[in-house]
PDB file of C-alpha atoms in Angstrom:
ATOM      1  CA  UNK A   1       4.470 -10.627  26.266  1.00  0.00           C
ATOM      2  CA  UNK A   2       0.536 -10.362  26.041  1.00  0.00           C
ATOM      3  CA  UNK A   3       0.884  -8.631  23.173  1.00  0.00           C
ATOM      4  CA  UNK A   4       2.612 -11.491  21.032  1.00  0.00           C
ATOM      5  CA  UNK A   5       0.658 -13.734  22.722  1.00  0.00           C
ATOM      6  CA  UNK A   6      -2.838 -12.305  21.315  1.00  0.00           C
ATOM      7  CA  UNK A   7      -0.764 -12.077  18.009  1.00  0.00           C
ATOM      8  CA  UNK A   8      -0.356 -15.558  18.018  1.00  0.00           C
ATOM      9  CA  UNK A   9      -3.397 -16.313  18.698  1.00  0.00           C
ATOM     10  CA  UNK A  10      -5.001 -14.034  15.985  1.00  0.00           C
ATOM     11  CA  UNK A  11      -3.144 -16.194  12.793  1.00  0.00           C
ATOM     12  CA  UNK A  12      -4.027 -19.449  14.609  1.00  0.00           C
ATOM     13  CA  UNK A  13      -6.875 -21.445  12.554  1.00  0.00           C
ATOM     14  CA  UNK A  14      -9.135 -19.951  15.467  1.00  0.00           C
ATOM     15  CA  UNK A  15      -7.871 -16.341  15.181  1.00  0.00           C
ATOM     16  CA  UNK A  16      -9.669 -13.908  13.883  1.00  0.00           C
ATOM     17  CA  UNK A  17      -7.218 -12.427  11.641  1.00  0.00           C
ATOM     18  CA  UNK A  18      -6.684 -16.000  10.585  1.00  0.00           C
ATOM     19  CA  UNK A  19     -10.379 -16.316   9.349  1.00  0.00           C
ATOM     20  CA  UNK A  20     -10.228 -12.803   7.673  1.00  0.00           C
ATOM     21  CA  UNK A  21      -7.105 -13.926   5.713  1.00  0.00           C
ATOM     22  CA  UNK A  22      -8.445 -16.951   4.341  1.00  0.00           C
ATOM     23  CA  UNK A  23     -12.154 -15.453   3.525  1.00  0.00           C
ATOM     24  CA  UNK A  24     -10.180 -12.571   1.473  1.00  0.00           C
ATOM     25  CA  UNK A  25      -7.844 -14.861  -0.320  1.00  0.00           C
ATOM     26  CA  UNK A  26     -10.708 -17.323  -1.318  1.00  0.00           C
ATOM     27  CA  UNK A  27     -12.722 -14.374  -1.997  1.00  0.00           C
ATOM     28  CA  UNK A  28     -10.170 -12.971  -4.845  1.00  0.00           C
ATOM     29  CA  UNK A  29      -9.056 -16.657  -6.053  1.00  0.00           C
ATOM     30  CA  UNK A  30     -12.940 -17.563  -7.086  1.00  0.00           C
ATOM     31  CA  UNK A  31     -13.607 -13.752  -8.436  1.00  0.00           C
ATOM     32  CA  UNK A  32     -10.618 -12.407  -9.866  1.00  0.00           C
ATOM     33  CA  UNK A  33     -12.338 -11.547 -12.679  1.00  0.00           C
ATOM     34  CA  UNK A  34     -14.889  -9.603 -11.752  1.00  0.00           C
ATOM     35  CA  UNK A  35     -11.199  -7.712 -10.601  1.00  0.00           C
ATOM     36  CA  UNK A  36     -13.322  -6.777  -6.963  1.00  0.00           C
ATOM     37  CA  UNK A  37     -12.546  -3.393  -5.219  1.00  0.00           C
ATOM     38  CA  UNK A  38     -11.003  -3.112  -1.357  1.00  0.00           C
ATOM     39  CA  UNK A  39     -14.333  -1.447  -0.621  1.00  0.00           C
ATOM     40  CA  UNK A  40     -16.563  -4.148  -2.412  1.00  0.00           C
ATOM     41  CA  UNK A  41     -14.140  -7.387  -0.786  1.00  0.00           C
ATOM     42  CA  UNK A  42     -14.826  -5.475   2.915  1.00  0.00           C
ATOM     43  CA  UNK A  43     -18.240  -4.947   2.392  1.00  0.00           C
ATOM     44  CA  UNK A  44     -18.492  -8.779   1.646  1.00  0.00           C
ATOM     45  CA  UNK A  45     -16.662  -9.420   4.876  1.00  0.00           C
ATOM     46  CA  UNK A  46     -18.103  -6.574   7.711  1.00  0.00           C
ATOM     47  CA  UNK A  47     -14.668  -5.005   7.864  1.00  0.00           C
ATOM     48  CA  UNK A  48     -13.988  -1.598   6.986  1.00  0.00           C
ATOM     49  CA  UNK A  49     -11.692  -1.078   3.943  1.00  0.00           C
ATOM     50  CA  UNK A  50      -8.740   0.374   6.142  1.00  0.00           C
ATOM     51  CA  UNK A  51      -8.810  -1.957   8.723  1.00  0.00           C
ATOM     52  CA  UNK A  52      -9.438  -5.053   5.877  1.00  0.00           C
ATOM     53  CA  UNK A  53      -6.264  -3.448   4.211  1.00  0.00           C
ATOM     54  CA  UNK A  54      -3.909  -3.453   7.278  1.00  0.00           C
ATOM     55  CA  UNK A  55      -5.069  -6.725   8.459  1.00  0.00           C
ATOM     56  CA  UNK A  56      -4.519  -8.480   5.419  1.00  0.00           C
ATOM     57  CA  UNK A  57      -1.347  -6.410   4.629  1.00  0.00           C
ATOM     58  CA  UNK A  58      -0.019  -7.475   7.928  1.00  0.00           C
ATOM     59  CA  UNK A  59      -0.345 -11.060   7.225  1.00  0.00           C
ATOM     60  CA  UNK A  60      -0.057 -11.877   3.921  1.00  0.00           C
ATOM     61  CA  UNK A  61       2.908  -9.487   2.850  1.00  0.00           C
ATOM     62  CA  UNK A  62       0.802  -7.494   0.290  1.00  0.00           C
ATOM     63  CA  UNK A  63      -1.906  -5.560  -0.034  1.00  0.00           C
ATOM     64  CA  UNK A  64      -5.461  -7.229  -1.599  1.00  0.00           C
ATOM     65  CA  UNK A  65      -5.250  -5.135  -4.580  1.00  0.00           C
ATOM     66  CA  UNK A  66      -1.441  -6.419  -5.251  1.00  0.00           C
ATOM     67  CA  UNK A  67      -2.784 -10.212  -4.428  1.00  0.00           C
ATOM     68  CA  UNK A  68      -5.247  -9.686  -7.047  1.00  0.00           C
ATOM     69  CA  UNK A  69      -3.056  -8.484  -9.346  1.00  0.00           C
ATOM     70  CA  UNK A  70      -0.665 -11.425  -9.055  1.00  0.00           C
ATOM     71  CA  UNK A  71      -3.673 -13.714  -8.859  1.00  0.00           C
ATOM     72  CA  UNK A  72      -4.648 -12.002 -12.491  1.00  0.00           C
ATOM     73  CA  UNK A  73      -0.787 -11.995 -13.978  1.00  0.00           C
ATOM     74  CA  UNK A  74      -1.149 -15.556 -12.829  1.00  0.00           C
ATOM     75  CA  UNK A  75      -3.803 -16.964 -14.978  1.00  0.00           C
ATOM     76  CA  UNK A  76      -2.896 -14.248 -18.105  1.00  0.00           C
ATOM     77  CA  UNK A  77       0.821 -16.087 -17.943  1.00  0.00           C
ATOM     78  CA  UNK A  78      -1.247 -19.405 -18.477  1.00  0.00           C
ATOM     79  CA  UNK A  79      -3.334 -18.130 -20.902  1.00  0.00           C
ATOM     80  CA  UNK A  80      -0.892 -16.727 -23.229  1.00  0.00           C
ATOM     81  CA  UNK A  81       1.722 -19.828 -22.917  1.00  0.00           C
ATOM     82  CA  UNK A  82      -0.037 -22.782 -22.861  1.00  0.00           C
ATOM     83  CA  UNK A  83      -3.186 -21.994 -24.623  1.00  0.00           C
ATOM     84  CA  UNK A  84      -1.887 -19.480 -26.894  1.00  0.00           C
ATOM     85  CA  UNK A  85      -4.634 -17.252 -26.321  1.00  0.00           C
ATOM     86  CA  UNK A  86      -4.488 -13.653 -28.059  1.00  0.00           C
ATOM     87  CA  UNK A  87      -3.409 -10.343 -26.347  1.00  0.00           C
ATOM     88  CA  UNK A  88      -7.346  -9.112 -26.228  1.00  0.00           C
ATOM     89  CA  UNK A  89      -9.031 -12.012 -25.266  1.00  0.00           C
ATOM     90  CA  UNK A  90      -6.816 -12.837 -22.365  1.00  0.00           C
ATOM     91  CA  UNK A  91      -7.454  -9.519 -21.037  1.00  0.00           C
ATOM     92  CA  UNK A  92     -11.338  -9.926 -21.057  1.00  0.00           C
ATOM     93  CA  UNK A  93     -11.072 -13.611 -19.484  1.00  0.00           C
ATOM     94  CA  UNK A  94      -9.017 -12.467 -16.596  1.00  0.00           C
ATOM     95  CA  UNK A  95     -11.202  -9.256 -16.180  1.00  0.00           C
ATOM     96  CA  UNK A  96      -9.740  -6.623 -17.629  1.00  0.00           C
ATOM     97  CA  UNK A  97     -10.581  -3.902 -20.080  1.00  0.00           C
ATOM     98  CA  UNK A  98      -8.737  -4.709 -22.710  1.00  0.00           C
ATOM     99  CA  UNK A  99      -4.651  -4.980 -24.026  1.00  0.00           C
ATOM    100  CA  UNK A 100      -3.586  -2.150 -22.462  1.00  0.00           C
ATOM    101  CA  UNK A 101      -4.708  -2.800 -19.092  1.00  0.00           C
ATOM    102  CA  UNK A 102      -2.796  -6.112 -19.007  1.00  0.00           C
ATOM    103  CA  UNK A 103       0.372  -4.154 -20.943  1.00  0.00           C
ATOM    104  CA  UNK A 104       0.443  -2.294 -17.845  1.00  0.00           C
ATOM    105  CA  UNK A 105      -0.099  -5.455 -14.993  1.00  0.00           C
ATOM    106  CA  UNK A 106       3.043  -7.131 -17.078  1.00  0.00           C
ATOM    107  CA  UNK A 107       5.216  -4.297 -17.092  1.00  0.00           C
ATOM    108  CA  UNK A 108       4.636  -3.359 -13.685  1.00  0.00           C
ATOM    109  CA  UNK A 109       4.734  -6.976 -12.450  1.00  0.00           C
ATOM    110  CA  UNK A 110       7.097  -8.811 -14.768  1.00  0.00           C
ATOM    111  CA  UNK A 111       9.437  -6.056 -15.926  1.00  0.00           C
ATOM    112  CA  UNK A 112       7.918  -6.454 -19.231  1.00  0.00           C
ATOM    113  CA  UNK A 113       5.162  -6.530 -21.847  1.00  0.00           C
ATOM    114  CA  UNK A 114       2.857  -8.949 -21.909  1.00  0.00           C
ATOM    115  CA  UNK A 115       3.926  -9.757 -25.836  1.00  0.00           C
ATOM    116  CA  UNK A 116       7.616 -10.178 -25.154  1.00  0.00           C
ATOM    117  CA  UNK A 117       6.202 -13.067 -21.950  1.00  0.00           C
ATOM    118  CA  UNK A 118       4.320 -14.836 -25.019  1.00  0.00           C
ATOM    119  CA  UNK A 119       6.791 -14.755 -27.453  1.00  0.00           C
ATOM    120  CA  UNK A 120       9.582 -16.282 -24.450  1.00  0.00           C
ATOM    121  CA  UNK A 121      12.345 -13.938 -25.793  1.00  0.00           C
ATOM    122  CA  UNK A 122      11.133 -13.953 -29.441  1.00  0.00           C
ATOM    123  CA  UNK A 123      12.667 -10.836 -31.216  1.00  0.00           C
ATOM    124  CA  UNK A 124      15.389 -10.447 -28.485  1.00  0.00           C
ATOM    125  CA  UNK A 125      19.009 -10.933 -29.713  1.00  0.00           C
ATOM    126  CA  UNK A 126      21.315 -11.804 -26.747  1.00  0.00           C
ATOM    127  CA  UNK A 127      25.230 -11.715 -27.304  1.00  0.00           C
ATOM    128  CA  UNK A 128      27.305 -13.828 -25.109  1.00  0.00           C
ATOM    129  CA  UNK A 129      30.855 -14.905 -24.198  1.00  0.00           C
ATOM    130  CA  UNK A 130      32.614 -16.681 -22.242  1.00  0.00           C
ATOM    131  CA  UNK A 131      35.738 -14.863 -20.339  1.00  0.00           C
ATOM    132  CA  UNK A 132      38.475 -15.798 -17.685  1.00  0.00           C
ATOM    133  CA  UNK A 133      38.353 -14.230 -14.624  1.00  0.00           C
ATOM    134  CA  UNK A 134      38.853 -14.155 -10.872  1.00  0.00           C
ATOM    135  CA  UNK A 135      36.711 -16.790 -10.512  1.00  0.00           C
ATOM    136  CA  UNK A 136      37.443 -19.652 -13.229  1.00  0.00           C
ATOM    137  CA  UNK A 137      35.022 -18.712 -16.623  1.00  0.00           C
ATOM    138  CA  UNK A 138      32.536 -16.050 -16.600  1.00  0.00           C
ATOM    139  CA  UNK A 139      29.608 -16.144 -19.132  1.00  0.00           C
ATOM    140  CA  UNK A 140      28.385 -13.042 -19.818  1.00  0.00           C
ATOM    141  CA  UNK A 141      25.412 -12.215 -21.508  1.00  0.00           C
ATOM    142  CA  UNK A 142      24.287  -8.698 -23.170  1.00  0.00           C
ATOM    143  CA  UNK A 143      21.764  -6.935 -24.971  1.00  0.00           C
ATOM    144  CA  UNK A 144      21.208  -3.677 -26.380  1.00  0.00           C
ATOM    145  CA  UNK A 145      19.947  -2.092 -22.990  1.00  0.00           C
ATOM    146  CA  UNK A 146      23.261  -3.634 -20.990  1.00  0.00           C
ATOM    147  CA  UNK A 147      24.242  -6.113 -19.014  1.00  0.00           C
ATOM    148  CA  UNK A 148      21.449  -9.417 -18.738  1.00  0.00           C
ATOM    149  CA  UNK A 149      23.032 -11.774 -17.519  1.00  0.00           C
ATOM    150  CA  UNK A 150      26.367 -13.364 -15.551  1.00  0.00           C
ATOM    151  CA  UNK A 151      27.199 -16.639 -14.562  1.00  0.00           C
ATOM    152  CA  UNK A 152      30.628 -18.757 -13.756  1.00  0.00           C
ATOM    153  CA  UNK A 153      31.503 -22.401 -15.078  1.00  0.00           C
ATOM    154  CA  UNK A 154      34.450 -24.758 -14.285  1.00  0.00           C
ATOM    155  CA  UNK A 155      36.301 -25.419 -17.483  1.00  0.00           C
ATOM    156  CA  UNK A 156      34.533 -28.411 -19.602  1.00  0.00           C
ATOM    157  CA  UNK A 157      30.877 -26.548 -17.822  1.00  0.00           C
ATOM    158  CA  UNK A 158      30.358 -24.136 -20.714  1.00  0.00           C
ATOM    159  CA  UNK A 159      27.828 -26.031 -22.396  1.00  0.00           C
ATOM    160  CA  UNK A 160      25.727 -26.722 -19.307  1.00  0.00           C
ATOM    161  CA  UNK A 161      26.700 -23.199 -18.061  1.00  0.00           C
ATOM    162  CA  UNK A 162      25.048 -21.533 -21.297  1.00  0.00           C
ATOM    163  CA  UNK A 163      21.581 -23.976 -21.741  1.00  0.00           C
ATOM    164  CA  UNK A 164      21.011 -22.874 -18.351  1.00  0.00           C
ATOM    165  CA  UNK A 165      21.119 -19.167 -18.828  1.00  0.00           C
ATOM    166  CA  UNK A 166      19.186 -19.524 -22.284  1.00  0.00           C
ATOM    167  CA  UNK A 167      16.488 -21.765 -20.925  1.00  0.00           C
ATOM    168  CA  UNK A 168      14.346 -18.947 -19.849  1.00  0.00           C
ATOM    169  CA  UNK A 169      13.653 -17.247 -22.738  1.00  0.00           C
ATOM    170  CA  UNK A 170      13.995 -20.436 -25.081  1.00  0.00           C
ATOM    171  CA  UNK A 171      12.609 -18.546 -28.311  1.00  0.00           C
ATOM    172  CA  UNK A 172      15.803 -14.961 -28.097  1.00  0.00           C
ATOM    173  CA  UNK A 173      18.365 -14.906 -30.544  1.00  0.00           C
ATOM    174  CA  UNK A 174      21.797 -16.082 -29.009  1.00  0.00           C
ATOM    175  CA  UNK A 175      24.891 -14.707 -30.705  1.00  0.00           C
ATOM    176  CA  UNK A 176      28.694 -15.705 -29.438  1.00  0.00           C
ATOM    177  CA  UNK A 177      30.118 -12.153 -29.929  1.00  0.00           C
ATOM    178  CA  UNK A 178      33.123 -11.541 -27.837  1.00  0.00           C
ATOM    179  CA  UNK A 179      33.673  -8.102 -29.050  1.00  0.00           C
ATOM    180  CA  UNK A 180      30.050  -7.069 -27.788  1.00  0.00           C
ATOM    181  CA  UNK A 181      31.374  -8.827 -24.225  1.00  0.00           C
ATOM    182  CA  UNK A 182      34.781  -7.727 -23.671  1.00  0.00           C
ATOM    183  CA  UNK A 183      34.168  -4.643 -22.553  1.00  0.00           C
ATOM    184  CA  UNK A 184      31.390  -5.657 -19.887  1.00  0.00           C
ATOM    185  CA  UNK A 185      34.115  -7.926 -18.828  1.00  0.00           C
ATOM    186  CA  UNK A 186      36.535  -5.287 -18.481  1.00  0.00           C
ATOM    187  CA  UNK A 187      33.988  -3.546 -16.330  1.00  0.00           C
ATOM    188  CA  UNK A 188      33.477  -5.985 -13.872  1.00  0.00           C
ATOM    189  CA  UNK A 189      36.507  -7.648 -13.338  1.00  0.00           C
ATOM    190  CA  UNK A 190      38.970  -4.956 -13.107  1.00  0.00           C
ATOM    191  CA  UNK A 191      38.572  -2.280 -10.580  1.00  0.00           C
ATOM    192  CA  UNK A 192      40.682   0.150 -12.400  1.00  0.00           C
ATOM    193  CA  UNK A 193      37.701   0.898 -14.991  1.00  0.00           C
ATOM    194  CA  UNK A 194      35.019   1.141 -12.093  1.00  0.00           C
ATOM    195  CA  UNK A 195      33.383   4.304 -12.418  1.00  0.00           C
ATOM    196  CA  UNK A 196      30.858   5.877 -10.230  1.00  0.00           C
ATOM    197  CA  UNK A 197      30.322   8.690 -12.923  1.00  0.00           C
ATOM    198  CA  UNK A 198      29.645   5.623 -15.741  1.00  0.00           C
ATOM    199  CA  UNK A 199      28.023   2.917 -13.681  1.00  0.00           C
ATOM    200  CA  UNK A 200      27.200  -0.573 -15.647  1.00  0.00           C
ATOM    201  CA  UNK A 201      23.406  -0.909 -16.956  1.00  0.00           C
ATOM    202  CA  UNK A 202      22.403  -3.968 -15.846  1.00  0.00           C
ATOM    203  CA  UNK A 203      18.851  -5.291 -17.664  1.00  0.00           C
ATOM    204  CA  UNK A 204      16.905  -6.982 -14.641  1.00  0.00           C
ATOM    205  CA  UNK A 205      14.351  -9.118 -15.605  1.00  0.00           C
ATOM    206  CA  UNK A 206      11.918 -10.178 -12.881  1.00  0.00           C
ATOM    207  CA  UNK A 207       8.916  -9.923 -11.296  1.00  0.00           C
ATOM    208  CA  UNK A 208       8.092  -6.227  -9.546  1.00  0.00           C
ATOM    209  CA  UNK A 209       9.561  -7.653  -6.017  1.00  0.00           C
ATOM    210  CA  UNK A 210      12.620  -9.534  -7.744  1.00  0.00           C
ATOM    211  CA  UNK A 211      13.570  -6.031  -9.549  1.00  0.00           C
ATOM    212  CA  UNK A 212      12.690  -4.486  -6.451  1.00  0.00           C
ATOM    213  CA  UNK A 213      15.372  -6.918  -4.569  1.00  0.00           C
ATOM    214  CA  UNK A 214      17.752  -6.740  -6.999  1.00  0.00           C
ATOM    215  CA  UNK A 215      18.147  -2.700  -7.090  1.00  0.00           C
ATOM    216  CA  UNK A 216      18.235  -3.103  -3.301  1.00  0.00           C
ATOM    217  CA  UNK A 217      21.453  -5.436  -3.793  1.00  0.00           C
ATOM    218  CA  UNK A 218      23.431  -3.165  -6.162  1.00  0.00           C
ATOM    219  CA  UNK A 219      23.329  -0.149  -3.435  1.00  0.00           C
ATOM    220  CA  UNK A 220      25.473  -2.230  -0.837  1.00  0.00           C
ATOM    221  CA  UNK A 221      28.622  -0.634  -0.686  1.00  0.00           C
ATOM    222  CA  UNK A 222      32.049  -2.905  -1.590  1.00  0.00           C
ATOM    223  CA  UNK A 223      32.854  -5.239   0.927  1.00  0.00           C
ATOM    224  CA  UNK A 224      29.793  -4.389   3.350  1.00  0.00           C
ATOM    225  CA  UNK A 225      27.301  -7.045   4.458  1.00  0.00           C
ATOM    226  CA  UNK A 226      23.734  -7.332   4.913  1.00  0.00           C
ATOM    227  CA  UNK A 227      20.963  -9.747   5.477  1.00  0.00           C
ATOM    228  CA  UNK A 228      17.439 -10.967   4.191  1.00  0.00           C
ATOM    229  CA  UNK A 229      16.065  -8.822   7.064  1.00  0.00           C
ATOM    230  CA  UNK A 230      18.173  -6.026   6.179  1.00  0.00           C
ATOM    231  CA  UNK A 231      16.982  -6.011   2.153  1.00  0.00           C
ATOM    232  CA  UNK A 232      13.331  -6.805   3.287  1.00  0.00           C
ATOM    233  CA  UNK A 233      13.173  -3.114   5.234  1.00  0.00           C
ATOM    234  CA  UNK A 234      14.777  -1.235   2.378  1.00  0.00           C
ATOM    235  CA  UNK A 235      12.323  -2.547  -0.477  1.00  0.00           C
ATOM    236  CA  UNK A 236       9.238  -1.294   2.462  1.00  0.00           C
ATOM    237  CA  UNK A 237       8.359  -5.139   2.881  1.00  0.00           C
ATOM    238  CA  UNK A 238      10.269  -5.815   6.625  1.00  0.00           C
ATOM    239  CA  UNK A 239       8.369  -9.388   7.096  1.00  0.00           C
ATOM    240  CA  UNK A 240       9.539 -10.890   3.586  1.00  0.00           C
ATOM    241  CA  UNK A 241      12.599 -11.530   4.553  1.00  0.00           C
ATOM    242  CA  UNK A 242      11.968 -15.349   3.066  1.00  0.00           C
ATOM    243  CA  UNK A 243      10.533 -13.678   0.126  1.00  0.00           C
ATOM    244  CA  UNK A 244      13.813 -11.796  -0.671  1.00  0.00           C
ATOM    245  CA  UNK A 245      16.247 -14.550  -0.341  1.00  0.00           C
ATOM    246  CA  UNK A 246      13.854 -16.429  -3.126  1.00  0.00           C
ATOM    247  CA  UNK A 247      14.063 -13.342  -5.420  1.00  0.00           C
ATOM    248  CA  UNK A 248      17.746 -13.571  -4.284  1.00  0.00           C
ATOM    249  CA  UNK A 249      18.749 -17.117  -5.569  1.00  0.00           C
ATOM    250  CA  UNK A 250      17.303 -17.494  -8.899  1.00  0.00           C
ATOM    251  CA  UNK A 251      18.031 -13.965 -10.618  1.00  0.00           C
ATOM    252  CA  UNK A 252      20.368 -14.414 -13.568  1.00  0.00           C
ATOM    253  CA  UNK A 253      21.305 -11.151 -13.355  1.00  0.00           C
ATOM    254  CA  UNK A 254      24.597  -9.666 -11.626  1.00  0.00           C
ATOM    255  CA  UNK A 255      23.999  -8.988  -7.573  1.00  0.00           C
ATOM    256  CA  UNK A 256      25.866  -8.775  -5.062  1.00  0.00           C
ATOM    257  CA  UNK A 257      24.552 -12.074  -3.640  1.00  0.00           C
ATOM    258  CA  UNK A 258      28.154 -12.938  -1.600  1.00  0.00           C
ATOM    259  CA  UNK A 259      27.613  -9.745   0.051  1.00  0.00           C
ATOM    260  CA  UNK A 260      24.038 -11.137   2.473  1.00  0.00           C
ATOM    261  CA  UNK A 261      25.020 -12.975   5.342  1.00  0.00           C
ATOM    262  CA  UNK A 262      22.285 -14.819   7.598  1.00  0.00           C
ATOM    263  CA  UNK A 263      21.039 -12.676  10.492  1.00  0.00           C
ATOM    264  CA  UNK A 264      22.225 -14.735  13.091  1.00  0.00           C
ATOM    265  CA  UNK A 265      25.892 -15.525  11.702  1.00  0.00           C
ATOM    266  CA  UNK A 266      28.730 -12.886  11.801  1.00  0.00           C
ATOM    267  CA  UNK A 267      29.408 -12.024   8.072  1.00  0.00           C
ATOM    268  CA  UNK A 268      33.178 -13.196   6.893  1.00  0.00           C
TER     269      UNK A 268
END
């Protein structure tokens, strides 16, 4: 009981952990680009760089090298969309060396390069289609990779149904193409071409955590349930439960979604 107690009290506005928090995430908000080592943010801050790195891990859900980075992916995403600024100098305003350092902070954050963010799905050709199945009209979306995307529409929906898949990535190529479709409907809807030797690519596109969350979905086993809390410990993040059922709800991508039940309800 003292225990939780002095936890409390160390993430109240008082705390010390609190104060250590805040300092850090100020700290990296004001100085990104300078892009600021663990060592050089505890020296700043009288902490040691292990004890800076569990304290802030603890509280904040990441570590200050992965806040910085999303603090950095942050204000390159601006950059590039709404001020159309080139590849090279984006990189040196946020504070890094050059193109290939942010290539690497997109693909490793966003599941993709930094060029295909820009150009919103420019170059991309997605086929779709629209299917009956067990669950009134399935749109199904494809690209050369695999499946991208899957969503369901009452009859008269298809319209709506399809501006809200394409919305994301305004500037791809959409192509009605039923024959590229079928057979990813075939796939998913009947059991009888399941194959554990010839699984389904699926094309996730997401943030590091939100591809992270989604692989973590497509191990549950048929007809199993899990929770938030569950999914959190399996991606090594066991206090972002929240976090997960974010990345959860908007993917566009196929997961098993009806399979999480909340912690405290008995799964039906």
């Amino acid at each position: 009981m003292n225990m939780i107690a002095n936890l409390q009290t160390d993430i109240t506005p008082d705390g010390p952990d609190y104060d250590i928090v805040r300092r850090v995430i100020e700290l990296i908000t004001e100085d990104y680009r300078d892009q600021p080592s663990l060592e050089a943010i505890a020296a700043r801050l009288n902490q040691s760089p292990t004890q800076l790195q569990k304290t802030f891990t603890r509280w904040a859900g990441l570590s200050p090298k992965g806040f910085l980075q999303a603090v950095t992916l942050d204000h390159a995403k601006r950059l590039l969309r709404q001020e159309d600024m080139p590849l090279l100098e984006t990189s040196i305003e946020v504070g890094l060396s050059g193109p290939s350092r942010l290539h690497d902070l997109f693909v490793t954050h966003e599941a993709m390069s930094p060029g295909e963010w820009k150009a919103k799905g420019g170059g991309l050709t997605i086929r779709y289609g629209f299917h009956i199945c067990p669950f009134g009209i399935a749109l199904i979306m494809v690209t050369d990779r695999g499946l991208a995307g899957l969503a369901f529409s009452d009859s008269g929906d298809e319209k709506a149904c399809l501006e809200d898949m394409t919305c994301r990535w305004p500037n791809a190529q959409y192509v009605e193409d039923l024959q590229a479709t079928v057979p990813y409907a075939a796939r998913i809807f009947e059991p009888g071409k399941w194959s554990s030797e010839q699984p389904l690519r699926v094309v996730l596109i997401g943030t590091d955590f939100q591809v992270s969350v989604w692989q973590s979905l497509m191990k549950i086993p048929f007809g199993k349930a899990v929770t938030y809390s569950d999914i959190a410990k399996d991606i090594g993040r066991p206090t972002a439960q929240r976090a997960v059922g974010a990345a959860v709800g908007p993917t566009r991508s196929p997961s098993w979604c009806h399979a999480i039940a909340r912690s405290a309800r008995t799964a039906r």
